[in-house]
Amino acid sequence: MTNKELKTLKIKLENHGTSTGSNWFTNKDTILSSSPTNGKPIARVECTSYKEYEKVIKEAEHAKLIWRDIPAPKRGEIIRQLGEKLREKKPTLGKLVSYEMGKSYQEGLGEVQEMIDICDFAVGISRQLYGNTIHSERPGHRMYDQYHPLGIVGIITAFNFPVAVWAWNSALALVCGNVVVWKPSEKTPLCAIACQHILADILKSNKLPEGISSLLMGNAEIGTWLSKDSRVPLISATGSTRMGRQVAMTVAERLGKTLLELGGNNAIIVTPKADLKMTIIGAVFGAVGTAGQRCTSTRRLIVHDSIYDKVKTSLVEAYKQIKIGDPLDTQYHMGPLIDIDAVQKYLDALSKIKEQGGKILVEGGVLKGDGYESGCYVSPVIAEVDNQFPIVQEETFAPILYLIKYSGEVQQAIAIQNNVRQGLSSSIMTTDLREAEVFLSQNGSDCGIANVNIGTSGAEIGGAFGGEKETGGGRESGSDAWKVYMRRQTNTINYTTSLPLAQGIQFEL
């Protein structure tokens, strides 16, 4: 990515000074953003001090009083403008996502499209923040429930979706009448700055307070500040299970609210009734897309023994066709891992697979030579394993696909799938209606997402996104996920001239 393209996004990398609200703050500490595509530094971004953090929160507290009094459809108009601006900047922002994070350019464009889609969804929701009317047991009374803004929503995001997850949270939180404070991953700071500038310009042109949307730069310490801060009623955190536990415990200590989107250990079940062509396509994309760095990436393929060898052979052949290289070059299917630490975790996982008795079918390793100078490019791996191997029970954020055999009925495969600590995404490949319905029943998949004849990777905006167990239980995006960002209130109105008391108590004056 050229300097000219960075400037197109209006990223003010120098002389941005200290200011409040929709800008960011500086002190002597900095984050170096480097591209995993070539290992070259892009820019240094200065971090937020605690004094500056306090100023951000105070600006947000002021802004929330103004923003929540604006009618919801008018708040939706601001999000509509954000969606339109994202459409305009989609090619360049998609390229920045690809360059700074390392996912393919097509995936970068797809991530920006998710931002546009959630804006469209949120605009509609801004006219539907509805409650229920409830019949009262007392004559002459009316009951209903309604939803009010929480106030300030803290958003902590991960590197793998550096812009979409912020949009999922911000678009809904803002139309619900909240203001947002964002702590992005320190691995992708420029993507965050770009998004913040886009929204800041919209707020400014509509003469709205900057503190409606704020950006904090720094390491995990800033996430701790947010988590401990009772002025921030809700923390939405996306990342590892380890990080989520820390956030959950810290926020729970002050009886705050959390929305957690954490690790996944996603499986595709392949039954004898599966369409094998669809199966191979879904498994390969799910395992190697974003270099295996999606929370919904396919980690395990649970295959019936009657078709196991056929699936194995087809997969090995398909992996020979995968092209790995510069994600901005559309001829390549897979780009790099995010950094050298991720590469080391990948290598450690390969060692553990062998130590624990697994068999490597498609060998991995770090790629070297022209185009791979960053040291972050690796080969995708297929390994035959047992589901109980400790390494299989963990989530490795890398392109490693585990092949697991099952026999008997589909219930055995479901039991294997569910026998991990995580519960995000799942899928079954079958043309048998009964197998599909068992998989989707209360005795089937225990994941927040359960698909039939599509892979585990990816999700539509219209459905709630999230998972169970160590995935955290949170729900973002579609359906009625907007309710997470609001406080629920039950209202009872007495329009009679008497006051009936609870439990039939009589009290006369």
CSV table of N, CA and C in Angstrom, one decimal, residues 50-109:
chain,number,residue,atom,x,y,z
A,50,TYR,N,-3.4,7.6,31.1
A,50,TYR,CA,-4.5,7.5,31.9
A,50,TYR,C,-5.2,8.9,32.1
A,51,LYS,N,-4.4,9.9,32.2
A,51,LYS,CA,-5.0,11.3,32.3
A,51,LYS,C,-5.9,11.6,31.0
A,52,GLU,N,-5.4,11.2,29.9
A,52,GLU,CA,-6.1,11.4,28.6
A,52,GLU,C,-7.4,10.5,28.6
A,53,TYR,N,-7.2,9.2,29.1
A,53,TYR,CA,-8.4,8.3,29.2
A,53,TYR,C,-9.5,9.0,30.0
A,54,GLU,N,-9.1,9.6,31.1
A,54,GLU,CA,-10.1,10.2,32.0
A,54,GLU,C,-10.9,11.4,31.2
A,55,LYS,N,-10.1,12.1,30.4
A,55,LYS,CA,-10.7,13.1,29.6
A,55,LYS,C,-11.7,12.6,28.6
A,56,VAL,N,-11.3,11.4,28.0
A,56,VAL,CA,-12.2,10.8,27.0
A,56,VAL,C,-13.5,10.4,27.7
A,57,ILE,N,-13.5,9.8,28.8
A,57,ILE,CA,-14.7,9.3,29.5
A,57,ILE,C,-15.5,10.5,29.9
A,58,LYS,N,-14.9,11.6,30.3
A,58,LYS,CA,-15.7,12.8,30.7
A,58,LYS,C,-16.4,13.4,29.5
A,59,GLU,N,-15.7,13.4,28.4
A,59,GLU,CA,-16.3,13.8,27.1
A,59,GLU,C,-17.5,12.9,26.7
A,60,ALA,N,-17.3,11.6,26.9
A,60,ALA,CA,-18.3,10.7,26.6
A,60,ALA,C,-19.5,10.9,27.5
A,61,GLU,N,-19.3,11.1,28.8
A,61,GLU,CA,-20.4,11.3,29.7
A,61,GLU,C,-21.2,12.6,29.3
A,62,HIS,N,-20.5,13.6,28.8
A,62,HIS,CA,-21.2,14.8,28.4
A,62,HIS,C,-22.0,14.5,27.1
A,63,ALA,N,-21.4,13.8,26.2
A,63,ALA,CA,-22.0,13.5,24.9
A,63,ALA,C,-23.2,12.6,25.0
A,64,LYS,N,-23.2,11.7,26.0
A,64,LYS,CA,-24.3,10.8,26.1
A,64,LYS,C,-25.6,11.5,26.4
A,65,LEU,N,-25.5,12.6,27.2
A,65,LEU,CA,-26.7,13.3,27.6
A,65,LEU,C,-27.4,14.0,26.4
A,66,ILE,N,-26.6,14.4,25.4
A,66,ILE,CA,-27.1,15.0,24.2
A,66,ILE,C,-27.6,13.9,23.2
A,67,TRP,N,-26.8,12.9,23.0
A,67,TRP,CA,-27.1,11.9,22.0
A,67,TRP,C,-28.4,11.1,22.4
A,68,ARG,N,-28.6,10.7,23.6
A,68,ARG,CA,-29.7,9.9,24.0
A,68,ARG,C,-31.1,10.7,23.8
A,69,ASP,N,-31.0,12.0,23.8
A,69,ASP,CA,-32.2,12.8,23.6
A,69,ASP,C,-32.6,13.0,22.2
A,70,ILE,N,-31.7,12.6,21.3
A,70,ILE,CA,-32.0,12.7,19.9
A,70,ILE,C,-32.9,11.6,19.5
A,71,PRO,N,-34.0,11.8,18.8
A,71,PRO,CA,-34.9,10.6,18.5
A,71,PRO,C,-34.2,9.5,17.7
A,72,ALA,N,-34.5,8.3,18.0
A,72,ALA,CA,-33.8,7.1,17.5
A,72,ALA,C,-33.8,7.2,15.9
A,73,PRO,N,-34.8,7.5,15.2
A,73,PRO,CA,-34.7,7.5,13.8
A,73,PRO,C,-33.7,8.6,13.3
A,74,LYS,N,-33.5,9.7,14.0
A,74,LYS,CA,-32.5,10.6,13.6
A,74,LYS,C,-31.1,10.1,14.0
A,75,ARG,N,-31.0,9.3,15.0
A,75,ARG,CA,-29.7,8.7,15.3
A,75,ARG,C,-29.4,7.7,14.1
A,76,GLY,N,-30.5,7.1,13.7
A,76,GLY,CA,-30.3,6.1,12.5
A,76,GLY,C,-29.8,6.9,11.3
A,77,GLU,N,-30.2,8.1,11.1
A,77,GLU,CA,-29.7,8.9,10.0
A,77,GLU,C,-28.2,9.1,10.0
A,78,ILE,N,-27.6,9.2,11.1
A,78,ILE,CA,-26.2,9.3,11.2
A,78,ILE,C,-25.5,8.0,10.8
A,79,ILE,N,-26.1,6.9,11.2
A,79,ILE,CA,-25.6,5.6,10.8
A,79,ILE,C,-25.8,5.4,9.3
A,80,ARG,N,-26.9,5.9,8.8
A,80,ARG,CA,-27.1,5.8,7.3
A,80,ARG,C,-26.0,6.5,6.6
A,81,GLN,N,-25.6,7.7,7.1
A,81,GLN,CA,-24.5,8.5,6.5
A,81,GLN,C,-23.2,7.7,6.6
A,82,LEU,N,-23.0,7.0,7.7
A,82,LEU,CA,-21.8,6.2,7.9
A,82,LEU,C,-21.7,5.1,6.9
A,83,GLY,N,-22.9,4.4,6.6
A,83,GLY,CA,-22.9,3.4,5.6
A,83,GLY,C,-22.6,3.9,4.2
A,84,GLU,N,-23.1,5.1,3.9
A,84,GLU,CA,-22.8,5.7,2.6
A,84,GLU,C,-21.4,6.0,2.5
A,85,LYS,N,-20.8,6.6,3.5
A,85,LYS,CA,-19.3,6.9,3.5
A,85,LYS,C,-18.5,5.7,3.3
A,86,LEU,N,-18.9,4.6,4.0
A,86,LEU,CA,-18.2,3.3,3.8
A,86,LEU,C,-18.3,2.8,2.4
A,87,ARG,N,-19.4,2.9,1.8
A,87,ARG,CA,-19.5,2.5,0.4
A,87,ARG,C,-18.5,3.3,-0.5
A,88,GLU,N,-18.4,4.5,-0.2
A,88,GLU,CA,-17.5,5.4,-1.0
A,88,GLU,C,-16.0,5.0,-0.8
A,89,LYS,N,-15.7,4.6,0.5
A,89,LYS,CA,-14.3,4.3,0.8
A,89,LYS,C,-14.0,2.8,0.8
A,90,LYS,N,-14.9,2.0,0.4
A,90,LYS,CA,-14.7,0.5,0.5
A,90,LYS,C,-13.5,0.0,-0.1
A,91,PRO,N,-13.1,0.4,-1.4
A,91,PRO,CA,-11.9,-0.2,-2.0
A,91,PRO,C,-10.6,0.2,-1.2
A,92,THR,N,-10.5,1.4,-0.7
A,92,THR,CA,-9.3,1.8,0.0
A,92,THR,C,-9.3,1.3,1.4
A,93,LEU,N,-10.4,1.3,2.1
A,93,LEU,CA,-10.4,0.7,3.5
A,93,LEU,C,-10.2,-0.8,3.4
A,94,GLY,N,-10.8,-1.4,2.4
A,94,GLY,CA,-10.5,-2.9,2.3
A,94,GLY,C,-9.1,-3.2,2.0
A,95,LYS,N,-8.4,-2.3,1.3
A,95,LYS,CA,-7.0,-2.5,1.0
A,95,LYS,C,-6.1,-2.3,2.3
A,96,LEU,N,-6.5,-1.3,3.1
A,96,LEU,CA,-5.8,-1.1,4.3
A,96,LEU,C,-6.0,-2.3,5.3
A,97,VAL,N,-7.2,-2.8,5.3
A,97,VAL,CA,-7.4,-4.0,6.2
A,97,VAL,C,-6.5,-5.2,5.7
A,98,SER,N,-6.4,-5.4,4.4
A,98,SER,CA,-5.6,-6.4,3.8
A,98,SER,C,-4.1,-6.2,4.2
A,99,TYR,N,-3.7,-5.0,4.0
A,99,TYR,CA,-2.3,-4.7,4.2
A,99,TYR,C,-1.8,-4.7,5.6
A,100,GLU,N,-2.7,-4.2,6.5
A,100,GLU,CA,-2.2,-4.1,7.9
A,100,GLU,C,-2.5,-5.5,8.7
A,101,MET,N,-3.6,-6.2,8.3
A,101,MET,CA,-3.9,-7.4,9.0
A,101,MET,C,-3.4,-8.6,8.3
A,102,GLY,N,-3.4,-8.6,6.9
A,102,GLY,CA,-2.9,-9.7,6.2
A,102,GLY,C,-3.9,-10.6,5.5
A,103,LYS,N,-5.2,-10.4,5.7
A,103,LYS,CA,-6.2,-11.2,5.0
A,103,LYS,C,-6.2,-10.8,3.5
A,104,SER,N,-6.8,-11.6,2.7
A,104,SER,CA,-6.8,-11.3,1.2
A,104,SER,C,-7.6,-10.0,1.0
A,105,TYR,N,-7.3,-9.4,-0.1
A,105,TYR,CA,-8.0,-8.1,-0.5
A,105,TYR,C,-9.5,-8.4,-0.6
A,106,GLN,N,-9.8,-9.5,-1.2
A,106,GLN,CA,-11.3,-9.8,-1.3
A,106,GLN,C,-11.9,-10.0,0.0
A,107,GLU,N,-11.2,-10.6,1.0
A,107,GLU,CA,-11.8,-10.7,2.3
A,107,GLU,C,-11.8,-9.3,3.0
A,108,GLY,N,-10.8,-8.4,2.7
A,108,GLY,CA,-10.9,-7.1,3.2
A,108,GLY,C,-12.1,-6.3,2.7
A,109,LEU,N,-12.4,-6.5,1.4
A,109,LEU,CA,-13.6,-5.8,0.9
A,109,LEU,C,-14.8,-6.4,1.5
